[in-house]
Amino acid sequence: MQNIFVFSFFVWLVLLVTVIFLGSKTSYADVELYTGGAPNAESIGWKVGCQAYSFNRFTFFEAIDKVSTIGLHYIEAYPGQKLSSETGEVKFDHNLSPELQQKVKEKLESAKVKLVNYGVVGLPNDETEARKVFDFAKSMGIETIVSEPQALAIPLIDKLSQEYGIRVAIHNHPKPSLYWDYKKVLEVTKDASLNIGSCADTGHWMRSGIKPIEAVQALDNRIISFHLKDLNEFGKREAHDTIWGTGLADIKAILTHLYQKGFKGVFSIEYEHNWENSLPEISQCVKYFDEVAKELSSKK
């Protein structure tokens, strides 16, 4: 009798642990691939694309193809991604030779994808080194450099930003990084031109215990671009991305506020989950985003 009780308890415990484990995971095994892009969003000046880091298990050229497959026309590159299967161990960054830069331009053109942002990349308080990044951005037609510069570098970066006509968006990694709190971005940019602002990473705010809508409202016209994320948990560093509109970020409230404020800019999807097969989930983020954009614009 005692053995039966022990066995029954063991079975119950296994079932309980299994239910808790499965309940804690977000399963998107049957998600369909949406390929319609975001025409409604683009019609109101919202450029939705992907941060190539979403595809960091793949080459940059493969990332371009994935973006094109789901009907998007914008991509944000990061330094360090393998360039292509044909170029061996060459990594995409601002040290690319003119010849390889041309190959990238040809690849982007053939896929009808525009390279709009580049980062997160270092911008030191050293004019010679900082100019290397700006020169590369100018050559590649990049609109915004995403960085996490030291506060003392802001005057130099602001000067170069205005000279080159390229904006710089300060990114926020989770605490204890320098800019985890949006108030720090406001502090270091208070004397800078509006060429210097925020690359608003909603997921990292959530991991740091900051409500994204609070930060977006406070940053106001200092927001230049987004690493838009929706997470399954709030206040936990290990929280992971979910399809937009299914997590705790309140993406619709953020988009509603931005629309009311007349925001125009880049929304980079940086989806850091299900790394090997995230494209269907990313595509559903696009679908949700475009549906919200359509709803907002129809209320005029």
Short mmCIF file of N, CA and C in Angstrom, two decimals, residues 39-211:
data_model
loop_
_atom_site.label_atom_id
_atom_site.label_comp_id
_atom_site.label_asym_id
_atom_site.label_seq_id
_atom_site.Cartn_x
_atom_site.Cartn_y
_atom_site.Cartn_z
N PRO A 39 2.16 47.56 -45.59
CA PRO A 39 1.81 48.73 -46.43
C PRO A 39 1.06 49.82 -45.68
N ASN A 40 0.20 49.44 -44.75
CA ASN A 40 -0.54 50.44 -44.00
C ASN A 40 0.39 51.25 -43.10
N ALA A 41 1.35 50.57 -42.49
CA ALA A 41 2.32 51.26 -41.64
C ALA A 41 3.18 52.21 -42.47
N GLU A 42 3.62 51.75 -43.63
CA GLU A 42 4.46 52.58 -44.48
C GLU A 42 3.71 53.82 -44.96
N SER A 43 2.40 53.69 -45.13
CA SER A 43 1.61 54.82 -45.62
C SER A 43 1.53 55.96 -44.61
N ILE A 44 1.80 55.66 -43.33
CA ILE A 44 1.79 56.72 -42.31
C ILE A 44 3.21 57.07 -41.84
N GLY A 45 4.22 56.63 -42.61
CA GLY A 45 5.59 57.02 -42.32
C GLY A 45 6.31 56.12 -41.34
N TRP A 46 5.80 54.90 -41.14
CA TRP A 46 6.46 53.95 -40.25
C TRP A 46 7.21 52.91 -41.08
N LYS A 47 8.51 52.88 -40.93
CA LYS A 47 9.34 51.92 -41.65
C LYS A 47 9.60 50.71 -40.73
N VAL A 48 8.91 49.63 -40.98
CA VAL A 48 9.12 48.44 -40.16
C VAL A 48 10.04 47.48 -40.90
N GLY A 49 11.08 47.05 -40.19
CA GLY A 49 12.05 46.13 -40.76
C GLY A 49 12.59 45.23 -39.66
N CYS A 50 13.69 44.57 -39.92
CA CYS A 50 14.29 43.67 -38.94
C CYS A 50 15.69 44.11 -38.59
N GLN A 51 16.01 44.01 -37.31
CA GLN A 51 17.40 44.08 -36.89
C GLN A 51 18.00 42.71 -37.23
N ALA A 52 19.08 42.72 -37.99
CA ALA A 52 19.67 41.46 -38.48
C ALA A 52 20.09 40.53 -37.34
N TYR A 53 20.21 41.08 -36.13
CA TYR A 53 20.56 40.23 -34.98
C TYR A 53 19.50 39.17 -34.73
N SER A 54 18.28 39.42 -35.19
CA SER A 54 17.23 38.39 -35.08
C SER A 54 17.66 37.11 -35.79
N PHE A 55 18.54 37.26 -36.78
CA PHE A 55 18.99 36.12 -37.59
C PHE A 55 20.49 35.90 -37.42
N ASN A 56 20.97 36.01 -36.19
CA ASN A 56 22.42 35.93 -35.97
C ASN A 56 22.98 34.53 -36.13
N ARG A 57 22.12 33.54 -36.31
CA ARG A 57 22.59 32.19 -36.65
C ARG A 57 22.82 32.06 -38.15
N PHE A 58 22.50 33.12 -38.90
CA PHE A 58 22.60 33.10 -40.35
C PHE A 58 23.52 34.23 -40.82
N THR A 59 23.82 34.26 -42.11
CA THR A 59 24.66 35.34 -42.65
C THR A 59 23.82 36.59 -42.87
N PHE A 60 24.49 37.71 -43.08
CA PHE A 60 23.78 38.96 -43.35
C PHE A 60 22.99 38.86 -44.65
N PHE A 61 23.57 38.22 -45.65
CA PHE A 61 22.85 38.05 -46.92
C PHE A 61 21.60 37.19 -46.71
N GLU A 62 21.69 36.17 -45.87
CA GLU A 62 20.51 35.36 -45.57
C GLU A 62 19.47 36.17 -44.81
N ALA A 63 19.94 37.05 -43.93
CA ALA A 63 19.02 37.92 -43.19
C ALA A 63 18.26 38.83 -44.16
N ILE A 64 18.96 39.36 -45.15
CA ILE A 64 18.31 40.20 -46.16
C ILE A 64 17.20 39.42 -46.87
N ASP A 65 17.50 38.17 -47.24
CA ASP A 65 16.51 37.34 -47.92
C ASP A 65 15.29 37.07 -47.04
N LYS A 66 15.53 36.86 -45.76
CA LYS A 66 14.42 36.60 -44.84
C LYS A 66 13.51 37.83 -44.72
N VAL A 67 14.12 38.99 -44.63
CA VAL A 67 13.35 40.24 -44.56
C VAL A 67 12.50 40.40 -45.83
N SER A 68 13.10 40.14 -46.97
CA SER A 68 12.39 40.26 -48.24
C SER A 68 11.25 39.25 -48.35
N THR A 69 11.46 38.06 -47.83
CA THR A 69 10.47 36.99 -47.92
C THR A 69 9.15 37.37 -47.27
N ILE A 70 9.20 38.15 -46.19
CA ILE A 70 7.96 38.49 -45.48
C ILE A 70 7.43 39.87 -45.91
N GLY A 71 7.96 40.37 -47.01
CA GLY A 71 7.40 41.58 -47.60
C GLY A 71 7.89 42.88 -47.01
N LEU A 72 8.99 42.84 -46.26
CA LEU A 72 9.54 44.06 -45.67
C LEU A 72 10.64 44.63 -46.56
N HIS A 73 10.91 45.94 -46.37
CA HIS A 73 11.86 46.63 -47.24
C HIS A 73 12.99 47.33 -46.48
N TYR A 74 13.12 47.03 -45.18
CA TYR A 74 14.13 47.72 -44.37
C TYR A 74 14.85 46.73 -43.47
N ILE A 75 16.14 46.99 -43.26
CA ILE A 75 16.93 46.15 -42.38
C ILE A 75 17.91 47.02 -41.59
N GLU A 76 18.19 46.58 -40.39
CA GLU A 76 19.21 47.21 -39.55
C GLU A 76 20.33 46.20 -39.36
N ALA A 77 21.54 46.57 -39.71
CA ALA A 77 22.69 45.67 -39.60
C ALA A 77 23.38 45.87 -38.26
N TYR A 78 24.10 44.85 -37.83
CA TYR A 78 24.93 44.98 -36.63
C TYR A 78 26.35 44.52 -36.97
N PRO A 79 27.35 45.04 -36.28
CA PRO A 79 28.72 44.65 -36.59
C PRO A 79 29.04 43.26 -36.06
N GLY A 80 29.63 42.43 -36.91
CA GLY A 80 30.08 41.11 -36.46
C GLY A 80 29.36 39.94 -37.07
N GLN A 81 28.31 40.18 -37.84
CA GLN A 81 27.59 39.07 -38.48
C GLN A 81 28.37 38.60 -39.70
N LYS A 82 28.46 37.30 -39.88
CA LYS A 82 29.11 36.75 -41.05
C LYS A 82 28.41 37.31 -42.29
N LEU A 83 29.18 37.75 -43.27
CA LEU A 83 28.62 38.46 -44.40
C LEU A 83 27.81 37.55 -45.32
N SER A 84 28.45 36.51 -45.86
CA SER A 84 27.75 35.60 -46.76
C SER A 84 28.51 34.28 -46.83
N SER A 85 27.87 33.30 -47.40
CA SER A 85 28.54 31.99 -47.53
C SER A 85 29.68 32.06 -48.53
N GLU A 86 29.63 33.03 -49.44
CA GLU A 86 30.67 33.15 -50.47
C GLU A 86 31.92 33.88 -49.98
N THR A 87 31.81 34.62 -48.89
CA THR A 87 32.95 35.45 -48.44
C THR A 87 33.65 34.87 -47.21
N GLY A 88 33.44 33.60 -46.94
CA GLY A 88 34.16 32.94 -45.86
C GLY A 88 33.87 33.53 -44.49
N GLU A 89 34.92 33.87 -43.79
CA GLU A 89 34.78 34.36 -42.41
C GLU A 89 34.67 35.88 -42.33
N VAL A 90 34.52 36.55 -43.44
CA VAL A 90 34.38 38.01 -43.45
C VAL A 90 33.12 38.40 -42.68
N LYS A 91 33.24 39.38 -41.80
CA LYS A 91 32.11 39.86 -41.01
C LYS A 91 31.64 41.22 -41.51
N PHE A 92 30.35 41.45 -41.39
CA PHE A 92 29.81 42.76 -41.74
C PHE A 92 30.15 43.75 -40.64
N ASP A 93 30.84 44.82 -41.02
CA ASP A 93 31.06 45.95 -40.11
C ASP A 93 31.58 47.13 -40.91
N HIS A 94 31.96 48.21 -40.21
CA HIS A 94 32.36 49.43 -40.91
C HIS A 94 33.77 49.36 -41.48
N ASN A 95 34.41 48.19 -41.38
CA ASN A 95 35.73 48.01 -41.98
C ASN A 95 35.67 47.29 -43.32
N LEU A 96 34.47 47.06 -43.84
CA LEU A 96 34.34 46.38 -45.13
C LEU A 96 35.05 47.16 -46.23
N SER A 97 35.69 46.43 -47.10
CA SER A 97 36.38 47.07 -48.23
C SER A 97 35.34 47.67 -49.18
N PRO A 98 35.75 48.64 -49.99
CA PRO A 98 34.82 49.22 -50.98
C PRO A 98 34.21 48.15 -51.89
N GLU A 99 35.00 47.14 -52.23
CA GLU A 99 34.50 46.08 -53.11
C GLU A 99 33.36 45.30 -52.43
N LEU A 100 33.54 44.98 -51.14
CA LEU A 100 32.51 44.24 -50.43
C LEU A 100 31.31 45.13 -50.12
N GLN A 101 31.55 46.40 -49.89
CA GLN A 101 30.43 47.32 -49.72
C GLN A 101 29.56 47.32 -50.97
N GLN A 102 30.19 47.28 -52.12
CA GLN A 102 29.43 47.25 -53.38
C GLN A 102 28.62 45.98 -53.51
N LYS A 103 29.19 44.86 -53.08
CA LYS A 103 28.45 43.59 -53.13
C LYS A 103 27.22 43.65 -52.23
N VAL A 104 27.38 44.27 -51.06
CA VAL A 104 26.25 44.43 -50.15
C VAL A 104 25.16 45.28 -50.80
N LYS A 105 25.57 46.37 -51.42
CA LYS A 105 24.60 47.26 -52.09
C LYS A 105 23.84 46.52 -53.19
N GLU A 106 24.56 45.69 -53.93
CA GLU A 106 23.92 44.93 -55.01
C GLU A 106 22.94 43.92 -54.45
N LYS A 107 23.32 43.28 -53.35
CA LYS A 107 22.43 42.30 -52.71
C LYS A 107 21.16 42.99 -52.21
N LEU A 108 21.32 44.13 -51.55
CA LEU A 108 20.18 44.87 -51.04
C LEU A 108 19.25 45.31 -52.18
N GLU A 109 19.84 45.80 -53.25
CA GLU A 109 19.05 46.27 -54.38
C GLU A 109 18.25 45.14 -55.01
N SER A 110 18.89 43.98 -55.15
CA SER A 110 18.21 42.84 -55.79
C SER A 110 17.05 42.34 -54.93
N ALA A 111 17.18 42.49 -53.60
CA ALA A 111 16.13 42.05 -52.68
C ALA A 111 15.10 43.14 -52.40
N LYS A 112 15.33 44.34 -52.93
CA LYS A 112 14.46 45.50 -52.67
C LYS A 112 14.36 45.80 -51.17
N VAL A 113 15.53 45.75 -50.54
CA VAL A 113 15.64 46.03 -49.10
C VAL A 113 16.63 47.16 -48.91
N LYS A 114 16.28 48.11 -48.04
CA LYS A 114 17.16 49.26 -47.77
C LYS A 114 17.81 49.09 -46.40
N LEU A 115 19.12 49.31 -46.36
CA LEU A 115 19.87 49.30 -45.09
C LEU A 115 19.70 50.68 -44.45
N VAL A 116 18.88 50.76 -43.40
CA VAL A 116 18.55 52.07 -42.82
C VAL A 116 19.35 52.39 -41.57
N ASN A 117 19.62 51.38 -40.74
CA ASN A 117 20.31 51.61 -39.47
C ASN A 117 21.49 50.67 -39.33
N TYR A 118 22.44 51.05 -38.47
CA TYR A 118 23.62 50.23 -38.20
C TYR A 118 23.97 50.33 -36.73
N GLY A 119 24.02 49.19 -36.06
CA GLY A 119 24.41 49.19 -34.65
C GLY A 119 23.91 47.92 -33.95
N VAL A 120 24.24 47.74 -32.75
CA VAL A 120 24.87 48.70 -31.84
C VAL A 120 26.39 48.67 -32.09
N VAL A 121 26.94 49.85 -32.35
CA VAL A 121 28.35 49.97 -32.68
C VAL A 121 28.97 51.06 -31.81
N GLY A 122 30.24 50.89 -31.48
CA GLY A 122 30.93 51.86 -30.64
C GLY A 122 31.19 53.17 -31.37
N LEU A 123 30.99 54.29 -30.65
CA LEU A 123 31.36 55.62 -31.14
C LEU A 123 32.19 56.27 -30.03
N PRO A 124 33.51 56.18 -30.14
CA PRO A 124 34.37 56.70 -29.07
C PRO A 124 34.54 58.21 -29.14
N ASN A 125 35.04 58.77 -28.08
CA ASN A 125 35.35 60.20 -28.04
C ASN A 125 36.71 60.44 -28.70
N ASP A 126 36.81 59.98 -29.92
CA ASP A 126 38.02 60.05 -30.72
C ASP A 126 37.56 60.34 -32.15
N GLU A 127 37.84 61.53 -32.65
CA GLU A 127 37.26 61.95 -33.92
C GLU A 127 37.68 61.07 -35.08
N THR A 128 38.95 60.66 -35.10
CA THR A 128 39.43 59.82 -36.20
C THR A 128 38.68 58.50 -36.24
N GLU A 129 38.54 57.85 -35.09
CA GLU A 129 37.86 56.56 -35.03
C GLU A 129 36.37 56.71 -35.27
N ALA A 130 35.77 57.74 -34.72
CA ALA A 130 34.33 57.95 -34.91
C ALA A 130 34.02 58.22 -36.37
N ARG A 131 34.89 58.95 -37.04
CA ARG A 131 34.66 59.27 -38.45
C ARG A 131 34.64 58.00 -39.32
N LYS A 132 35.37 56.98 -38.92
CA LYS A 132 35.36 55.73 -39.69
C LYS A 132 33.95 55.16 -39.77
N VAL A 133 33.22 55.24 -38.67
CA VAL A 133 31.84 54.73 -38.63
C VAL A 133 30.94 55.63 -39.46
N PHE A 134 31.09 56.94 -39.32
CA PHE A 134 30.27 57.87 -40.09
C PHE A 134 30.56 57.78 -41.58
N ASP A 135 31.83 57.64 -41.95
CA ASP A 135 32.18 57.50 -43.37
C ASP A 135 31.53 56.26 -43.97
N PHE A 136 31.57 55.16 -43.23
CA PHE A 136 30.95 53.92 -43.69
C PHE A 136 29.45 54.11 -43.84
N ALA A 137 28.83 54.73 -42.84
CA ALA A 137 27.39 54.94 -42.89
C ALA A 137 27.01 55.80 -44.09
N LYS A 138 27.80 56.83 -44.35
CA LYS A 138 27.54 57.70 -45.50
C LYS A 138 27.65 56.92 -46.81
N SER A 139 28.68 56.11 -46.90
CA SER A 139 28.90 55.32 -48.12
C SER A 139 27.75 54.34 -48.37
N MET A 140 27.20 53.78 -47.30
CA MET A 140 26.17 52.75 -47.43
C MET A 140 24.75 53.32 -47.44
N GLY A 141 24.62 54.63 -47.31
CA GLY A 141 23.29 55.23 -47.31
C GLY A 141 22.52 54.99 -46.03
N ILE A 142 23.22 54.75 -44.95
CA ILE A 142 22.59 54.50 -43.65
C ILE A 142 22.09 55.80 -43.05
N GLU A 143 20.88 55.77 -42.52
CA GLU A 143 20.26 56.97 -41.97
C GLU A 143 20.62 57.20 -40.51
N THR A 144 20.75 56.11 -39.75
CA THR A 144 20.94 56.22 -38.30
C THR A 144 21.98 55.23 -37.81
N ILE A 145 22.91 55.72 -37.00
CA ILE A 145 23.88 54.87 -36.30
C ILE A 145 23.35 54.65 -34.90
N VAL A 146 23.29 53.39 -34.48
CA VAL A 146 22.82 53.04 -33.14
C VAL A 146 24.03 52.71 -32.28
N SER A 147 24.11 53.35 -31.11
CA SER A 147 25.31 53.23 -30.29
C SER A 147 24.97 53.41 -28.82
N GLU A 148 25.96 53.15 -27.98
CA GLU A 148 25.85 53.43 -26.54
C GLU A 148 27.11 54.18 -26.10
N PRO A 149 27.28 55.40 -26.59
CA PRO A 149 28.51 56.15 -26.33
C PRO A 149 28.59 56.66 -24.90
N GLN A 150 29.79 56.90 -24.46
CA GLN A 150 29.98 57.55 -23.17
C GLN A 150 29.45 58.99 -23.25
N ALA A 151 29.00 59.51 -22.13
CA ALA A 151 28.42 60.85 -22.10
C ALA A 151 29.39 61.90 -22.62
N LEU A 152 30.66 61.75 -22.30
CA LEU A 152 31.65 62.76 -22.71
C LEU A 152 31.85 62.80 -24.22
N ALA A 153 31.38 61.75 -24.93
CA ALA A 153 31.53 61.72 -26.39
C ALA A 153 30.37 62.40 -27.12
N ILE A 154 29.31 62.75 -26.41
CA ILE A 154 28.11 63.28 -27.05
C ILE A 154 28.36 64.56 -27.86
N PRO A 155 29.13 65.55 -27.33
CA PRO A 155 29.37 66.75 -28.14
C PRO A 155 30.05 66.45 -29.48
N LEU A 156 31.05 65.56 -29.47
CA LEU A 156 31.72 65.19 -30.71
C LEU A 156 30.75 64.48 -31.66
N ILE A 157 30.01 63.53 -31.12
CA ILE A 157 29.07 62.77 -31.94
C ILE A 157 27.99 63.68 -32.52
N ASP A 158 27.53 64.63 -31.74
CA ASP A 158 26.53 65.58 -32.23
C ASP A 158 27.10 66.40 -33.39
N LYS A 159 28.33 66.84 -33.24
CA LYS A 159 28.97 67.61 -34.31
C LYS A 159 29.07 66.79 -35.59
N LEU A 160 29.53 65.55 -35.48
CA LEU A 160 29.68 64.69 -36.66
C LEU A 160 28.32 64.33 -37.25
N SER A 161 27.36 64.12 -36.40
CA SER A 161 26.02 63.80 -36.86
C SER A 161 25.45 64.90 -37.75
N GLN A 162 25.65 66.13 -37.34
CA GLN A 162 25.15 67.26 -38.13
C GLN A 162 25.97 67.44 -39.41
N GLU A 163 27.27 67.21 -39.31
CA GLU A 163 28.14 67.35 -40.48
C GLU A 163 27.78 66.33 -41.56
N TYR A 164 27.54 65.09 -41.15
CA TYR A 164 27.28 64.01 -42.10
C TYR A 164 25.80 63.89 -42.47
N GLY A 165 24.93 64.50 -41.68
CA GLY A 165 23.50 64.33 -41.91
C GLY A 165 23.02 62.94 -41.55
N ILE A 166 23.66 62.34 -40.56
CA ILE A 166 23.30 61.00 -40.10
C ILE A 166 23.00 61.07 -38.61
N ARG A 167 21.85 60.58 -38.22
CA ARG A 167 21.45 60.64 -36.82
C ARG A 167 22.11 59.53 -35.99
N VAL A 168 22.15 59.75 -34.70
CA VAL A 168 22.70 58.75 -33.76
C VAL A 168 21.65 58.46 -32.70
N ALA A 169 21.29 57.20 -32.58
CA ALA A 169 20.28 56.78 -31.62
C ALA A 169 20.94 55.99 -30.51
N ILE A 170 20.74 56.43 -29.28
CA ILE A 170 21.35 55.79 -28.11
C ILE A 170 20.49 54.63 -27.68
N HIS A 171 21.09 53.45 -27.68
CA HIS A 171 20.38 52.21 -27.35
C HIS A 171 20.45 51.91 -25.87
N ASN A 172 19.44 51.23 -25.36
CA ASN A 172 19.39 50.84 -23.95
C ASN A 172 19.42 49.32 -23.78
N HIS A 173 20.56 48.80 -23.33
CA HIS A 173 20.59 47.41 -22.88
C HIS A 173 20.04 47.36 -21.45
N PRO A 174 19.74 46.16 -20.93
CA PRO A 174 19.17 46.09 -19.57
C PRO A 174 20.15 46.56 -18.51
N LYS A 175 19.61 46.86 -17.34
CA LYS A 175 20.47 47.24 -16.21
C LYS A 175 21.45 46.12 -15.94
N PRO A 176 22.70 46.40 -15.61
CA PRO A 176 23.22 47.70 -15.18
C PRO A 176 23.93 48.48 -16.29
N SER A 177 23.52 48.34 -17.54
CA SER A 177 24.18 49.07 -18.62
C SER A 177 23.98 50.58 -18.43
N LEU A 178 24.77 51.36 -19.14
CA LEU A 178 24.80 52.81 -18.93
C LEU A 178 23.44 53.47 -19.16
N TYR A 179 22.69 52.99 -20.16
CA TYR A 179 21.46 53.67 -20.56
C TYR A 179 20.20 52.85 -20.29
N TRP A 180 20.26 51.94 -19.31
CA TRP A 180 19.08 51.11 -19.05
C TRP A 180 17.87 51.96 -18.64
N ASP A 181 18.13 53.09 -17.97
CA ASP A 181 17.07 53.99 -17.55
C ASP A 181 16.96 55.13 -18.57
N TYR A 182 15.80 55.31 -19.16
CA TYR A 182 15.62 56.35 -20.17
C TYR A 182 15.97 57.74 -19.68
N LYS A 183 15.94 57.94 -18.37
CA LYS A 183 16.29 59.26 -17.82
C LYS A 183 17.74 59.62 -18.12
N LYS A 184 18.59 58.61 -18.22
CA LYS A 184 20.00 58.85 -18.55
C LYS A 184 20.14 59.37 -19.98
N VAL A 185 19.33 58.84 -20.89
CA VAL A 185 19.36 59.33 -22.27
C VAL A 185 18.94 60.80 -22.32
N LEU A 186 17.89 61.13 -21.58
CA LEU A 186 17.44 62.52 -21.51
C LEU A 186 18.52 63.43 -20.93
N GLU A 187 19.23 62.93 -19.94
CA GLU A 187 20.27 63.71 -19.27
C GLU A 187 21.42 64.03 -20.22
N VAL A 188 21.92 63.01 -20.94
CA VAL A 188 23.12 63.22 -21.76
C VAL A 188 22.81 63.95 -23.06
N THR A 189 21.54 63.99 -23.46
CA THR A 189 21.20 64.65 -24.72
C THR A 189 20.57 66.04 -24.54
N LYS A 190 20.49 66.49 -23.30
CA LYS A 190 19.74 67.74 -23.04
C LYS A 190 20.32 68.94 -23.78
N ASP A 191 21.63 68.94 -24.05
CA ASP A 191 22.25 70.07 -24.75
C ASP A 191 22.59 69.74 -26.21
N ALA A 192 22.14 68.57 -26.67
CA ALA A 192 22.46 68.13 -28.03
C ALA A 192 21.32 68.47 -28.98
N SER A 193 21.64 68.47 -30.27
CA SER A 193 20.60 68.66 -31.28
C SER A 193 19.70 67.43 -31.31
N LEU A 194 18.58 67.56 -32.01
CA LEU A 194 17.67 66.42 -32.13
C LEU A 194 18.19 65.35 -33.08
N ASN A 195 19.39 65.55 -33.61
CA ASN A 195 20.06 64.48 -34.35
C ASN A 195 20.49 63.35 -33.43
N ILE A 196 20.57 63.65 -32.15
CA ILE A 196 20.96 62.65 -31.14
C ILE A 196 19.74 62.32 -30.30
N GLY A 197 19.42 61.03 -30.22
CA GLY A 197 18.23 60.65 -29.47
C GLY A 197 18.28 59.22 -29.01
N SER A 198 17.13 58.58 -28.99
CA SER A 198 17.00 57.23 -28.43
C SER A 198 16.71 56.20 -29.49
N CYS A 199 17.38 55.05 -29.38
CA CYS A 199 16.93 53.83 -30.04
C CYS A 199 16.20 53.06 -28.95
N ALA A 200 14.89 53.14 -28.96
CA ALA A 200 14.07 52.66 -27.84
C ALA A 200 13.88 51.15 -27.92
N ASP A 201 14.55 50.45 -27.02
CA ASP A 201 14.42 48.99 -26.95
C ASP A 201 13.39 48.65 -25.87
N THR A 202 12.17 48.37 -26.31
CA THR A 202 11.07 48.15 -25.37
C THR A 202 11.27 46.90 -24.53
N GLY A 203 11.88 45.87 -25.10
CA GLY A 203 12.10 44.64 -24.36
C GLY A 203 13.10 44.81 -23.24
N HIS A 204 14.17 45.53 -23.50
CA HIS A 204 15.18 45.74 -22.45
C HIS A 204 14.64 46.65 -21.35
N TRP A 205 13.75 47.58 -21.70
CA TRP A 205 13.09 48.34 -20.63
C TRP A 205 12.29 47.40 -19.74
N MET A 206 11.57 46.49 -20.35
CA MET A 206 10.76 45.54 -19.58
C MET A 206 11.63 44.70 -18.66
N ARG A 207 12.76 44.25 -19.18
CA ARG A 207 13.68 43.45 -18.36
C ARG A 207 14.21 44.25 -17.18
N SER A 208 14.31 45.56 -17.36
CA SER A 208 14.83 46.44 -16.31
C SER A 208 13.73 46.96 -15.39
N GLY A 209 12.49 46.51 -15.60
CA GLY A 209 11.39 46.92 -14.73
C GLY A 209 10.77 48.24 -15.10
N ILE A 210 11.00 48.70 -16.34
CA ILE A 210 10.42 49.97 -16.81
C ILE A 210 9.31 49.68 -17.80
N LYS A 211 8.15 50.30 -17.61
CA LYS A 211 7.05 50.14 -18.54
C LYS A 211 7.38 50.90 -19.83
#
